[in-house]
PDB file of C-alpha atoms in Angstrom:
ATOM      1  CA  UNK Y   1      50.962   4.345 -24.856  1.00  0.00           C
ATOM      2  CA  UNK Y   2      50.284   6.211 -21.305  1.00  0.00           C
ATOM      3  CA  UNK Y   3      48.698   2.631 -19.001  1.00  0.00           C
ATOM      4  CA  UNK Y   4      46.710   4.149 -16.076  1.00  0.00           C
ATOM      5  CA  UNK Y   5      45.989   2.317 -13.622  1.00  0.00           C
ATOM      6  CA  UNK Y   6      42.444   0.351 -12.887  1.00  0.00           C
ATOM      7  CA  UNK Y   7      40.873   1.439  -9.838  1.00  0.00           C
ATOM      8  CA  UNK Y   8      39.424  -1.169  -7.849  1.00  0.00           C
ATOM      9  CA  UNK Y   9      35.407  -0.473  -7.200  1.00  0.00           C
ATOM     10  CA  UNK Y  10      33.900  -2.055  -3.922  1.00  0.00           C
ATOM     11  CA  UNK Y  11      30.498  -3.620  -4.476  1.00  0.00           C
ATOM     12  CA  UNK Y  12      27.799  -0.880  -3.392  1.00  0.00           C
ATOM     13  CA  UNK Y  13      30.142   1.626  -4.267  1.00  0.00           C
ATOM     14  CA  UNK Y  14      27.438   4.466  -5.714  1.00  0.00           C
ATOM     15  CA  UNK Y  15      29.651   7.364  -5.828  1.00  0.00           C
ATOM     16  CA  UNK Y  16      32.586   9.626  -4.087  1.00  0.00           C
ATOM     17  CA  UNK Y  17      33.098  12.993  -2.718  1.00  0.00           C
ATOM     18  CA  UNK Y  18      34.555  15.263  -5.527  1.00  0.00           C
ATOM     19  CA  UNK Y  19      35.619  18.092  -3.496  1.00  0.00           C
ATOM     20  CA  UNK Y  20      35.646  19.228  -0.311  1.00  0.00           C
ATOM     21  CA  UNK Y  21      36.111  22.551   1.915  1.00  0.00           C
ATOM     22  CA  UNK Y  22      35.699  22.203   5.652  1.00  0.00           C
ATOM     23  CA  UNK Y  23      35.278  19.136   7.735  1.00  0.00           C
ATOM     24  CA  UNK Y  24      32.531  16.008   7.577  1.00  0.00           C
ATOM     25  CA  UNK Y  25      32.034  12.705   8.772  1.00  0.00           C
ATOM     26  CA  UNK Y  26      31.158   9.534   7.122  1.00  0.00           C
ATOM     27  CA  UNK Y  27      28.915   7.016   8.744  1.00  0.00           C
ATOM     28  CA  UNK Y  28      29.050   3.599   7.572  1.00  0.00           C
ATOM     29  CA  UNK Y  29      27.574   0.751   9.210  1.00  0.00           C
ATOM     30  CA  UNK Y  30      27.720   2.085  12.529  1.00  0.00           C
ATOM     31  CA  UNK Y  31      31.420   3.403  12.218  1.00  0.00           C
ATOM     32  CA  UNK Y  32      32.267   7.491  11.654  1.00  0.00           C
ATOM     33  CA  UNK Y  33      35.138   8.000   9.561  1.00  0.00           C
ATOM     34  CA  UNK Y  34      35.910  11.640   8.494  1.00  0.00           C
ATOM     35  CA  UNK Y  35      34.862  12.285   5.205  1.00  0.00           C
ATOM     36  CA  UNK Y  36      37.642  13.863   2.915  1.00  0.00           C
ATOM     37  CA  UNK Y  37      37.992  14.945  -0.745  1.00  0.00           C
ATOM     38  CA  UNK Y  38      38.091  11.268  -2.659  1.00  0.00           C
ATOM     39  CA  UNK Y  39      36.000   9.462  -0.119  1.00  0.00           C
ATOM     40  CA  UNK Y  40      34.086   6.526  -1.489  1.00  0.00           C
ATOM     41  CA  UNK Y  41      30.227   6.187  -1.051  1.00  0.00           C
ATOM     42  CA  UNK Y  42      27.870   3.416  -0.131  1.00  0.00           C
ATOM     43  CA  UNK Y  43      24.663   2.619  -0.161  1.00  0.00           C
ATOM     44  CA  UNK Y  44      23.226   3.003   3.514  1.00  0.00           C
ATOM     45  CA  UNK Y  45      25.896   5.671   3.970  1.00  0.00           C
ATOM     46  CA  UNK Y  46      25.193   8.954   6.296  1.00  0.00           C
ATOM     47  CA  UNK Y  47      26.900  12.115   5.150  1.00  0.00           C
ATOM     48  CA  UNK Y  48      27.339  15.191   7.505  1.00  0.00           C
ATOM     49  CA  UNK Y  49      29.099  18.438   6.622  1.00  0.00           C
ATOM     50  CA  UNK Y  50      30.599  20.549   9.491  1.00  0.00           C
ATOM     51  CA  UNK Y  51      29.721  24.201  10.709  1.00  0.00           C
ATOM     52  CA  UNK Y  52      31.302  25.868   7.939  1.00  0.00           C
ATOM     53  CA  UNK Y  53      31.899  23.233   4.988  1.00  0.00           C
ATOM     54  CA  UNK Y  54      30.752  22.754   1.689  1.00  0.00           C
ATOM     55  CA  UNK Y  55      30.509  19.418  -0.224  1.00  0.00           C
ATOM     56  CA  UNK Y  56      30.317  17.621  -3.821  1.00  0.00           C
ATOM     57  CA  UNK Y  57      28.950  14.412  -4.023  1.00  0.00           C
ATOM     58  CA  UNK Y  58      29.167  12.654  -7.518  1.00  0.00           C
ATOM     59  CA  UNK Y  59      26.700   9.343  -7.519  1.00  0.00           C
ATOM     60  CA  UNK Y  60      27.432   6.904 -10.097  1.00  0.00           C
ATOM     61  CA  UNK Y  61      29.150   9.530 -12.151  1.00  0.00           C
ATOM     62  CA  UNK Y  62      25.762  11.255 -13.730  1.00  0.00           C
ATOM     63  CA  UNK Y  63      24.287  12.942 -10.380  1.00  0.00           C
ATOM     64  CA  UNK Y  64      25.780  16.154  -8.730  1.00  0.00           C
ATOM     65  CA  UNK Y  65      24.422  16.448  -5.061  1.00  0.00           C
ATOM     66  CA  UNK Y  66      26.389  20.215  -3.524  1.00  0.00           C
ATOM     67  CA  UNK Y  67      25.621  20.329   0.057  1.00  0.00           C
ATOM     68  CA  UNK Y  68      25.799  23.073   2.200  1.00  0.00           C
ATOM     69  CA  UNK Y  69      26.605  23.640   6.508  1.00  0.00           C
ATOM     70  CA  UNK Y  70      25.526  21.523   8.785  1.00  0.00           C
ATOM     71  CA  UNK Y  71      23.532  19.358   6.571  1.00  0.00           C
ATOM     72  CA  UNK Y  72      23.413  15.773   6.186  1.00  0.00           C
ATOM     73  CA  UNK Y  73      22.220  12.872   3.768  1.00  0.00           C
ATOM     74  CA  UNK Y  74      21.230   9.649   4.033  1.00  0.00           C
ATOM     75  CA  UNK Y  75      22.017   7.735   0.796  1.00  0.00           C
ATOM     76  CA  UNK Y  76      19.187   5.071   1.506  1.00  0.00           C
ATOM     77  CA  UNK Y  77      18.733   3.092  -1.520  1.00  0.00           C
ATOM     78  CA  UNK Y  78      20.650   4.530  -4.653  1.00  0.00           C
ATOM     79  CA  UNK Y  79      20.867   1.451  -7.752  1.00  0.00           C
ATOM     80  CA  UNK Y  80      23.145   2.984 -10.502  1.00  0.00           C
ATOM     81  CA  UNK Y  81      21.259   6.031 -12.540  1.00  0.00           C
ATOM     82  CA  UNK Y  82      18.234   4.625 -11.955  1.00  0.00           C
ATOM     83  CA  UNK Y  83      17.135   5.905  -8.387  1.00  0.00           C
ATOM     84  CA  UNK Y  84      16.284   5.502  -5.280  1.00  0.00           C
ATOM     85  CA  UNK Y  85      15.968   7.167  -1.892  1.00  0.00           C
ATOM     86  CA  UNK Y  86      17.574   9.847   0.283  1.00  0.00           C
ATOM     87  CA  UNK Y  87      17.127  11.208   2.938  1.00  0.00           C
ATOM     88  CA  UNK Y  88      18.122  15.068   3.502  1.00  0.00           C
ATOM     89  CA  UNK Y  89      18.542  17.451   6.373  1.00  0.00           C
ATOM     90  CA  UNK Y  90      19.743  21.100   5.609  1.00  0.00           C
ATOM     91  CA  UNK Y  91      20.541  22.807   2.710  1.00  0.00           C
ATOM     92  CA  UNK Y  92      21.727  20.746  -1.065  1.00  0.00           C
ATOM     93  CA  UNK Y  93      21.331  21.453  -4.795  1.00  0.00           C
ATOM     94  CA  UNK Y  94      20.812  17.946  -6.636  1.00  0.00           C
ATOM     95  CA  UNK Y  95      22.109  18.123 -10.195  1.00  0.00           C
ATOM     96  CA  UNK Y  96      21.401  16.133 -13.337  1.00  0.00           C
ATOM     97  CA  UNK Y  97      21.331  16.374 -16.491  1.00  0.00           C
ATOM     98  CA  UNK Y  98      18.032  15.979 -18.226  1.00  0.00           C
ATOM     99  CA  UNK Y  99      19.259  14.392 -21.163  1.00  0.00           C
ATOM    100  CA  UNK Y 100      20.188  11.760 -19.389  1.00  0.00           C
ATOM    101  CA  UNK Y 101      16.606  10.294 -18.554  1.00  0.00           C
ATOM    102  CA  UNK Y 102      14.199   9.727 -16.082  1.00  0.00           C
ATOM    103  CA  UNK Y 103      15.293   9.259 -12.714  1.00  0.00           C
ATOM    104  CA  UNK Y 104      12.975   7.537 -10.150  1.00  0.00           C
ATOM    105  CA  UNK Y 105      14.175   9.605  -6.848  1.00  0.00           C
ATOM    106  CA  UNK Y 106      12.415  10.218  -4.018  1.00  0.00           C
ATOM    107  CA  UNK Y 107      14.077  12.690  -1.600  1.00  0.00           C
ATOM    108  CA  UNK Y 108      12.933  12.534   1.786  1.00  0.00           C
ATOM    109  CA  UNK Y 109      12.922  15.190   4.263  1.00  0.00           C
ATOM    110  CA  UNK Y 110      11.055  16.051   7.338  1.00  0.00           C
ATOM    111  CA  UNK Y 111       9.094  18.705   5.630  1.00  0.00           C
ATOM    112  CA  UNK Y 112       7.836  15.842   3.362  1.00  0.00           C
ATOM    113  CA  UNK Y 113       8.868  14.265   0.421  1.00  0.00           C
ATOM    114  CA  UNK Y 114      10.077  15.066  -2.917  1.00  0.00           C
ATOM    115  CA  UNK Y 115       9.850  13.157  -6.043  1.00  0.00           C
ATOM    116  CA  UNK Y 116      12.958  13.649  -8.628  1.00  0.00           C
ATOM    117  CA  UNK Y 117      12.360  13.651 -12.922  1.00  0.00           C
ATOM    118  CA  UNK Y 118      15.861  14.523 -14.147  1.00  0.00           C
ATOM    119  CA  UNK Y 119      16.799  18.522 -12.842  1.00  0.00           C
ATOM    120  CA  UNK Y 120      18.377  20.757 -11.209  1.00  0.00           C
ATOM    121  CA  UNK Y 121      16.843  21.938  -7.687  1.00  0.00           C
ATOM    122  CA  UNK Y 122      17.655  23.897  -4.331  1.00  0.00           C
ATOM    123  CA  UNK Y 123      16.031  22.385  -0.938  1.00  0.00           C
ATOM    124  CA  UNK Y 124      16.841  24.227   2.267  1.00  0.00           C
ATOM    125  CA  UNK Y 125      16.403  27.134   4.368  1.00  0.00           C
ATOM    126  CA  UNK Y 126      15.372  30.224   2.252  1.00  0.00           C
ATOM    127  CA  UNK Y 127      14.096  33.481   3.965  1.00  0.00           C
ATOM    128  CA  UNK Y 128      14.121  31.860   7.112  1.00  0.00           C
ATOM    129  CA  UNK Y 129      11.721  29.120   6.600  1.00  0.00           C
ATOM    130  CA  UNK Y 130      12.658  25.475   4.379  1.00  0.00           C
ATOM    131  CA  UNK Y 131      12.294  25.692   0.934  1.00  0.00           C
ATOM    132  CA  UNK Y 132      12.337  23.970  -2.769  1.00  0.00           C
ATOM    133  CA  UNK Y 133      13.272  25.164  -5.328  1.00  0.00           C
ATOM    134  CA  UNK Y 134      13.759  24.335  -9.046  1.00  0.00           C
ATOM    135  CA  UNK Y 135      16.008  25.781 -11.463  1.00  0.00           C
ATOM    136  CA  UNK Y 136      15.814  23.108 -14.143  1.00  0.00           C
ATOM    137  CA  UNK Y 137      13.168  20.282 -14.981  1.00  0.00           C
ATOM    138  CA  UNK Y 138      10.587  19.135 -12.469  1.00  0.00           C
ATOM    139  CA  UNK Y 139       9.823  18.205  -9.113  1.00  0.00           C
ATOM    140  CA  UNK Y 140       6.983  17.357  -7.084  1.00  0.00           C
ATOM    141  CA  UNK Y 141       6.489  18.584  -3.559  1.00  0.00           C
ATOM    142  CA  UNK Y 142       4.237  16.142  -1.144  1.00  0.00           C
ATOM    143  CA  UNK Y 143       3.472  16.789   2.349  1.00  0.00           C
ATOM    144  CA  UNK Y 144       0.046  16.315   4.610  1.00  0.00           C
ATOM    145  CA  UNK Y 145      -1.716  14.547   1.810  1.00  0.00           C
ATOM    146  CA  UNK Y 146      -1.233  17.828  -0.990  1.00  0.00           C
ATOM    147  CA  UNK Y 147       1.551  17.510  -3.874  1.00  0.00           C
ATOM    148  CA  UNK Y 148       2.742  20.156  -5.793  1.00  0.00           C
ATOM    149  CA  UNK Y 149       4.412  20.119  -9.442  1.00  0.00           C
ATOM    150  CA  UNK Y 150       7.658  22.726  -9.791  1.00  0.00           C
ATOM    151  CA  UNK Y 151       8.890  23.439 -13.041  1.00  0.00           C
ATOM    152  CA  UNK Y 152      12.019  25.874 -13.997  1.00  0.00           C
ATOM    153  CA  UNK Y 153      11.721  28.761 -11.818  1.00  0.00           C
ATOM    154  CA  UNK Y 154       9.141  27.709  -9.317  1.00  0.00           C
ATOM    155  CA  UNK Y 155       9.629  27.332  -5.001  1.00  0.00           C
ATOM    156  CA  UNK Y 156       7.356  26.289  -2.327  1.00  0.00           C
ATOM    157  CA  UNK Y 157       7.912  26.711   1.224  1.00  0.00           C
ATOM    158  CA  UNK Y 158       7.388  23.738   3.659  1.00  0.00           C
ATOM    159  CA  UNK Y 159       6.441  23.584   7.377  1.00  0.00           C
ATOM    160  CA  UNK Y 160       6.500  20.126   9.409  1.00  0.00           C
ATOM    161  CA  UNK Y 161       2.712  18.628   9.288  1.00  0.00           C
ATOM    162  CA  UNK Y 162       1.309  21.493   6.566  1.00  0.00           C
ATOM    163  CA  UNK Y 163       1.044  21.098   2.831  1.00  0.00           C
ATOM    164  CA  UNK Y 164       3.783  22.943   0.426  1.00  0.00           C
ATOM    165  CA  UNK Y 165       2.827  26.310   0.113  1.00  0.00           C
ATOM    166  CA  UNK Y 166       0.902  27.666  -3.410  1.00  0.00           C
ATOM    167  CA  UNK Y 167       4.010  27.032  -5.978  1.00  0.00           C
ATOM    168  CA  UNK Y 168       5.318  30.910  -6.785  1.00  0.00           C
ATOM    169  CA  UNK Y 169       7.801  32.191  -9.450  1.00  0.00           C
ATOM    170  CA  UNK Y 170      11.151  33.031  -7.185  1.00  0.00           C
ATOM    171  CA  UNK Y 171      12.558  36.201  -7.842  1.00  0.00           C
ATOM    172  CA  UNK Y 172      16.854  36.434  -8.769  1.00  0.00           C
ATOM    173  CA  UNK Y 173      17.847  37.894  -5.372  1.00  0.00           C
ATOM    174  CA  UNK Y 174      16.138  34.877  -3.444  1.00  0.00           C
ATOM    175  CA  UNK Y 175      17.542  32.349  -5.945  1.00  0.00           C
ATOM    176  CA  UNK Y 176      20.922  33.715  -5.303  1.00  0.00           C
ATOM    177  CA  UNK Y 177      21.242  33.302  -1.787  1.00  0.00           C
ATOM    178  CA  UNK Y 178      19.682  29.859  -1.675  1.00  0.00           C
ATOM    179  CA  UNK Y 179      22.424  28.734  -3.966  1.00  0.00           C
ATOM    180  CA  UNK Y 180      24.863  30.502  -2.382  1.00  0.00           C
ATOM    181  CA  UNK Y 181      24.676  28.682   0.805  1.00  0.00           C
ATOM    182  CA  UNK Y 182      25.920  25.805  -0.923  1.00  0.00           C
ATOM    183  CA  UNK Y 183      28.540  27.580  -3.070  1.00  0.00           C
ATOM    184  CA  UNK Y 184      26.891  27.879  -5.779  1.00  0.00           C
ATOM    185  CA  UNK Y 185      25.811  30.344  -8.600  1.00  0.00           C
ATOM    186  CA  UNK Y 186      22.339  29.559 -10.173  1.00  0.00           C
TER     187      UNK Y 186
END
């Protein structure tokens, strides 16, 4: 029989980068570190991707996060598969599988804040302004006291200090090049 070896977890560890093209840095209690392919994450830890990099996170095995240039997250308070809080700048897709169950996430950005059930969704700059969007599952959309539900094929666009726009069906070319700035297909 084939004995692999047991690899040692650090308390708080949520998850790890799975892969990696570019250059980012880690922030961890103060210190930057750069962050490589295999890098561990912590709660409280500060993610930035570089001019021209792309990303992907893994937390606590179930959640894919794919971020794109220049952005950065905040990986607040994350407790197994059962949620949290992040905090986003720039473009991601956030992946999980619906099957999985609920997931109480809240995503926070300065355009306002998002609350997570189990999906697949885009948040970033789309057609020159920031954007959700949601491929799979649901979302809500909360800024200057308005919330908006997303479901599979819905996007709002969001402004600093002004509610989510009216929730509209995106069209394929848009949906493209949102996920494409991540690496993604849709």
């Amino acid at each position: 029989a084939l004995m692999r070896p047991i690899r040692a977890v650090a308390a708080g560890n949520i998850g790890t980068t799975r892969d990696m093209v570019g250059s980012g840095i880690l922030t961890r209690a103060g210190r930057q570190s750069p962050l490589r392919k295999g890098t561990g994450l912590d709660e409280g830890d500060l993610v930035t991707t570089g001019a021209k990099t792309l990303a992907h996170l893994v937390l606590m095995t179930e959640t894919n996060i794919n971020m794109g240039p220049q952005s950065s997250i905040l990986l607040d308070r994350y407790v197994a598969d059962m949620g949290g809080t992040i905090t986003v700048g720039g473009a991601l897709v956030f992946d999980r599988d619906d099957a999985l169950g609920p997931l109480d996430l809240t995503v926070q950005t300065e355009f306002g804040q998002i609350g997570v059930r189990g999906t697949r969704f885009f948040l970033g700059p789309s057609k020159g302004v920031p954007a959700v969007f949601v491929s799979r599952g649901r979302v809500t959309v909360s800024n200057a006291g308005v919330t908006r539900t997303l479901r599979a094929g819905d996007g709002v666009d969001l402004a600093v200090g002004q509610p989510p726009s009216a929730v509209a069906q995106w069209k394929p070319p848009r949906i493209e090049a949102a996920f494409a700035l991540v690496g993604l297909r849709p």
